């Protein structure tokens, strides 16, 4: 699925990782690097690189926050357009993936996925 998403997003010079940042900023509003890092459980240097790349592409911009050390990431008008175009194509891909699966079963799947993710996160902590 990620391979298909990368192919789709590649048309916009994006990857799935970059899309995750766009998705977060678009859906949760202006935010900081720390908020994105916590949400996706990713190291700050990785998110910093992604935000800089998106900034170079004109998709997001960083504006000084209340604390001068922290910048707030905002979606640009261009970024909004790219988000909407990608979202349309991703929705189509999601429909294709769920084709033939009754809505009731899809609902169960989406209810279970957060628990599966939590279990995998807990398992990773037990191993280390």
PDB file of C-alpha atoms in Angstrom:
ATOM      1  CA  UNK A   1       0.000   0.000   0.000  1.00  0.00           C
ATOM      2  CA  UNK A   2       2.827   2.432   0.856  1.00  0.00           C
ATOM      3  CA  UNK A   3       4.434   1.630  -2.511  1.00  0.00           C
ATOM      4  CA  UNK A   4       1.196   2.558  -4.307  1.00  0.00           C
ATOM      5  CA  UNK A   5       0.879   5.714  -2.218  1.00  0.00           C
ATOM      6  CA  UNK A   6       4.467   6.707  -3.023  1.00  0.00           C
ATOM      7  CA  UNK A   7       3.727   6.221  -6.724  1.00  0.00           C
ATOM      8  CA  UNK A   8       0.627   8.373  -6.485  1.00  0.00           C
ATOM      9  CA  UNK A   9       2.346  11.038  -4.372  1.00  0.00           C
ATOM     10  CA  UNK A  10       5.428  10.990  -6.595  1.00  0.00           C
ATOM     11  CA  UNK A  11       3.434  12.903  -9.203  1.00  0.00           C
ATOM     12  CA  UNK A  12       3.535  15.821  -6.751  1.00  0.00           C
ATOM     13  CA  UNK A  13       7.205  15.276  -5.831  1.00  0.00           C
ATOM     14  CA  UNK A  14       6.106  13.857  -2.467  1.00  0.00           C
ATOM     15  CA  UNK A  15       6.615  10.624  -0.542  1.00  0.00           C
ATOM     16  CA  UNK A  16       4.433   8.950   2.056  1.00  0.00           C
ATOM     17  CA  UNK A  17       6.629  10.420   4.815  1.00  0.00           C
ATOM     18  CA  UNK A  18       6.170  13.944   3.468  1.00  0.00           C
ATOM     19  CA  UNK A  19       2.445  13.293   3.076  1.00  0.00           C
ATOM     20  CA  UNK A  20       2.207  12.416   6.762  1.00  0.00           C
ATOM     21  CA  UNK A  21       3.532  15.866   7.684  1.00  0.00           C
ATOM     22  CA  UNK A  22       1.138  17.563   5.246  1.00  0.00           C
ATOM     23  CA  UNK A  23      -1.746  15.483   6.604  1.00  0.00           C
ATOM     24  CA  UNK A  24      -0.944  16.420  10.200  1.00  0.00           C
ATOM     25  CA  UNK A  25      -0.602  20.150   9.538  1.00  0.00           C
ATOM     26  CA  UNK A  26      -3.766  20.197   7.423  1.00  0.00           C
ATOM     27  CA  UNK A  27      -5.903  18.234   9.873  1.00  0.00           C
ATOM     28  CA  UNK A  28      -4.577  19.487  13.212  1.00  0.00           C
ATOM     29  CA  UNK A  29      -3.833  23.060  12.200  1.00  0.00           C
ATOM     30  CA  UNK A  30      -0.685  25.085  12.774  1.00  0.00           C
ATOM     31  CA  UNK A  31       1.718  23.039  14.884  1.00  0.00           C
ATOM     32  CA  UNK A  32       5.301  22.616  16.018  1.00  0.00           C
ATOM     33  CA  UNK A  33       7.918  20.053  15.051  1.00  0.00           C
ATOM     34  CA  UNK A  34       7.596  18.511  18.510  1.00  0.00           C
ATOM     35  CA  UNK A  35       3.868  17.897  18.031  1.00  0.00           C
ATOM     36  CA  UNK A  36       4.463  16.112  14.724  1.00  0.00           C
ATOM     37  CA  UNK A  37       7.308  14.057  16.241  1.00  0.00           C
ATOM     38  CA  UNK A  38       5.137  12.930  19.145  1.00  0.00           C
ATOM     39  CA  UNK A  39       2.161  12.069  16.948  1.00  0.00           C
ATOM     40  CA  UNK A  40       4.152   9.876  14.539  1.00  0.00           C
ATOM     41  CA  UNK A  41       6.762   8.762  17.097  1.00  0.00           C
ATOM     42  CA  UNK A  42       9.590   9.962  14.858  1.00  0.00           C
ATOM     43  CA  UNK A  43      12.890  11.618  15.784  1.00  0.00           C
ATOM     44  CA  UNK A  44      13.066  15.404  15.477  1.00  0.00           C
ATOM     45  CA  UNK A  45      15.908  15.501  12.876  1.00  0.00           C
ATOM     46  CA  UNK A  46      13.794  13.409  10.488  1.00  0.00           C
ATOM     47  CA  UNK A  47      10.773  15.688  10.818  1.00  0.00           C
ATOM     48  CA  UNK A  48      12.990  18.769  10.544  1.00  0.00           C
ATOM     49  CA  UNK A  49      14.320  17.539   7.179  1.00  0.00           C
ATOM     50  CA  UNK A  50      10.804  16.788   5.930  1.00  0.00           C
ATOM     51  CA  UNK A  51       9.481  20.202   6.981  1.00  0.00           C
ATOM     52  CA  UNK A  52      12.432  21.951   5.299  1.00  0.00           C
ATOM     53  CA  UNK A  53      11.759  20.034   2.096  1.00  0.00           C
ATOM     54  CA  UNK A  54       8.059  20.927   2.192  1.00  0.00           C
ATOM     55  CA  UNK A  55       9.005  24.532   2.884  1.00  0.00           C
ATOM     56  CA  UNK A  56      11.325  24.556  -0.154  1.00  0.00           C
ATOM     57  CA  UNK A  57       8.403  23.276  -2.238  1.00  0.00           C
ATOM     58  CA  UNK A  58       6.157  26.049  -0.912  1.00  0.00           C
ATOM     59  CA  UNK A  59       3.752  23.608   0.760  1.00  0.00           C
ATOM     60  CA  UNK A  60       4.301  24.727   4.358  1.00  0.00           C
ATOM     61  CA  UNK A  61       5.890  27.720   6.019  1.00  0.00           C
ATOM     62  CA  UNK A  62       7.444  28.171   9.437  1.00  0.00           C
ATOM     63  CA  UNK A  63       6.523  31.249  11.430  1.00  0.00           C
ATOM     64  CA  UNK A  64       8.153  32.244  14.736  1.00  0.00           C
ATOM     65  CA  UNK A  65       5.987  31.216  17.681  1.00  0.00           C
ATOM     66  CA  UNK A  66       5.493  32.800  21.091  1.00  0.00           C
ATOM     67  CA  UNK A  67       8.712  31.154  22.236  1.00  0.00           C
ATOM     68  CA  UNK A  68      11.390  32.485  19.865  1.00  0.00           C
ATOM     69  CA  UNK A  69      13.124  29.092  19.848  1.00  0.00           C
ATOM     70  CA  UNK A  70      10.040  27.348  18.451  1.00  0.00           C
ATOM     71  CA  UNK A  71       8.537  27.844  15.002  1.00  0.00           C
ATOM     72  CA  UNK A  72       4.936  27.138  14.098  1.00  0.00           C
ATOM     73  CA  UNK A  73       4.315  25.229  10.878  1.00  0.00           C
ATOM     74  CA  UNK A  74       1.435  26.461   8.703  1.00  0.00           C
ATOM     75  CA  UNK A  75      -0.025  25.129   5.452  1.00  0.00           C
ATOM     76  CA  UNK A  76       0.333  27.523   2.506  1.00  0.00           C
ATOM     77  CA  UNK A  77      -2.289  28.128  -0.155  1.00  0.00           C
ATOM     78  CA  UNK A  78      -0.236  26.001  -2.550  1.00  0.00           C
ATOM     79  CA  UNK A  79      -0.039  23.302   0.123  1.00  0.00           C
ATOM     80  CA  UNK A  80      -3.807  23.342   0.541  1.00  0.00           C
ATOM     81  CA  UNK A  81      -4.238  22.781  -3.199  1.00  0.00           C
ATOM     82  CA  UNK A  82      -1.767  19.905  -3.207  1.00  0.00           C
ATOM     83  CA  UNK A  83      -3.421  18.398  -0.124  1.00  0.00           C
ATOM     84  CA  UNK A  84      -6.847  18.454  -1.792  1.00  0.00           C
ATOM     85  CA  UNK A  85      -5.530  16.947  -5.042  1.00  0.00           C
ATOM     86  CA  UNK A  86      -3.681  14.158  -3.212  1.00  0.00           C
ATOM     87  CA  UNK A  87      -6.570  13.536  -0.811  1.00  0.00           C
ATOM     88  CA  UNK A  88      -8.907  12.924  -3.780  1.00  0.00           C
ATOM     89  CA  UNK A  89      -6.540  10.346  -5.261  1.00  0.00           C
ATOM     90  CA  UNK A  90      -5.858   8.707  -1.888  1.00  0.00           C
ATOM     91  CA  UNK A  91      -9.595   8.413  -1.220  1.00  0.00           C
ATOM     92  CA  UNK A  92      -9.957   6.650  -4.566  1.00  0.00           C
ATOM     93  CA  UNK A  93      -7.129   4.258  -3.638  1.00  0.00           C
ATOM     94  CA  UNK A  94      -8.747   3.597  -0.237  1.00  0.00           C
ATOM     95  CA  UNK A  95     -12.056   2.777  -1.944  1.00  0.00           C
ATOM     96  CA  UNK A  96     -10.251   0.379  -4.249  1.00  0.00           C
ATOM     97  CA  UNK A  97      -8.563  -1.288  -1.247  1.00  0.00           C
ATOM     98  CA  UNK A  98     -11.919  -1.711   0.534  1.00  0.00           C
ATOM     99  CA  UNK A  99     -13.808  -2.900  -2.550  1.00  0.00           C
ATOM    100  CA  UNK A 100     -15.972  -5.902  -1.729  1.00  0.00           C
ATOM    101  CA  UNK A 101     -15.660  -5.464   2.042  1.00  0.00           C
ATOM    102  CA  UNK A 102     -19.031  -4.629   3.605  1.00  0.00           C
ATOM    103  CA  UNK A 103     -19.244  -1.316   5.460  1.00  0.00           C
ATOM    104  CA  UNK A 104     -19.907  -3.066   8.790  1.00  0.00           C
ATOM    105  CA  UNK A 105     -16.659  -5.041   8.462  1.00  0.00           C
ATOM    106  CA  UNK A 106     -14.762  -1.897   7.453  1.00  0.00           C
ATOM    107  CA  UNK A 107     -16.039  -0.212  10.608  1.00  0.00           C
ATOM    108  CA  UNK A 108     -14.785  -3.122  12.738  1.00  0.00           C
ATOM    109  CA  UNK A 109     -11.403  -2.957  10.998  1.00  0.00           C
ATOM    110  CA  UNK A 110     -11.004   0.754  11.717  1.00  0.00           C
ATOM    111  CA  UNK A 111     -12.030   0.215  15.331  1.00  0.00           C
ATOM    112  CA  UNK A 112      -9.394  -2.526  15.739  1.00  0.00           C
ATOM    113  CA  UNK A 113      -6.449  -0.826  14.018  1.00  0.00           C
ATOM    114  CA  UNK A 114      -5.624   1.552  16.911  1.00  0.00           C
ATOM    115  CA  UNK A 115      -5.479  -1.419  19.306  1.00  0.00           C
ATOM    116  CA  UNK A 116      -3.214  -3.326  16.917  1.00  0.00           C
ATOM    117  CA  UNK A 117      -0.922  -0.295  16.667  1.00  0.00           C
ATOM    118  CA  UNK A 118      -0.831   0.050  20.454  1.00  0.00           C
ATOM    119  CA  UNK A 119      -0.045  -3.666  20.841  1.00  0.00           C
ATOM    120  CA  UNK A 120       2.854  -3.368  18.398  1.00  0.00           C
ATOM    121  CA  UNK A 121       4.170  -0.275  20.185  1.00  0.00           C
ATOM    122  CA  UNK A 122       3.944  -2.085  23.541  1.00  0.00           C
ATOM    123  CA  UNK A 123       5.704  -5.116  22.069  1.00  0.00           C
ATOM    124  CA  UNK A 124       8.568  -2.922  20.847  1.00  0.00           C
ATOM    125  CA  UNK A 125       9.005  -1.510  24.348  1.00  0.00           C
ATOM    126  CA  UNK A 126       9.082  -5.006  25.859  1.00  0.00           C
ATOM    127  CA  UNK A 127      11.815  -6.145  23.465  1.00  0.00           C
ATOM    128  CA  UNK A 128      14.183  -3.271  24.278  1.00  0.00           C
TER     129      UNK A 128
END
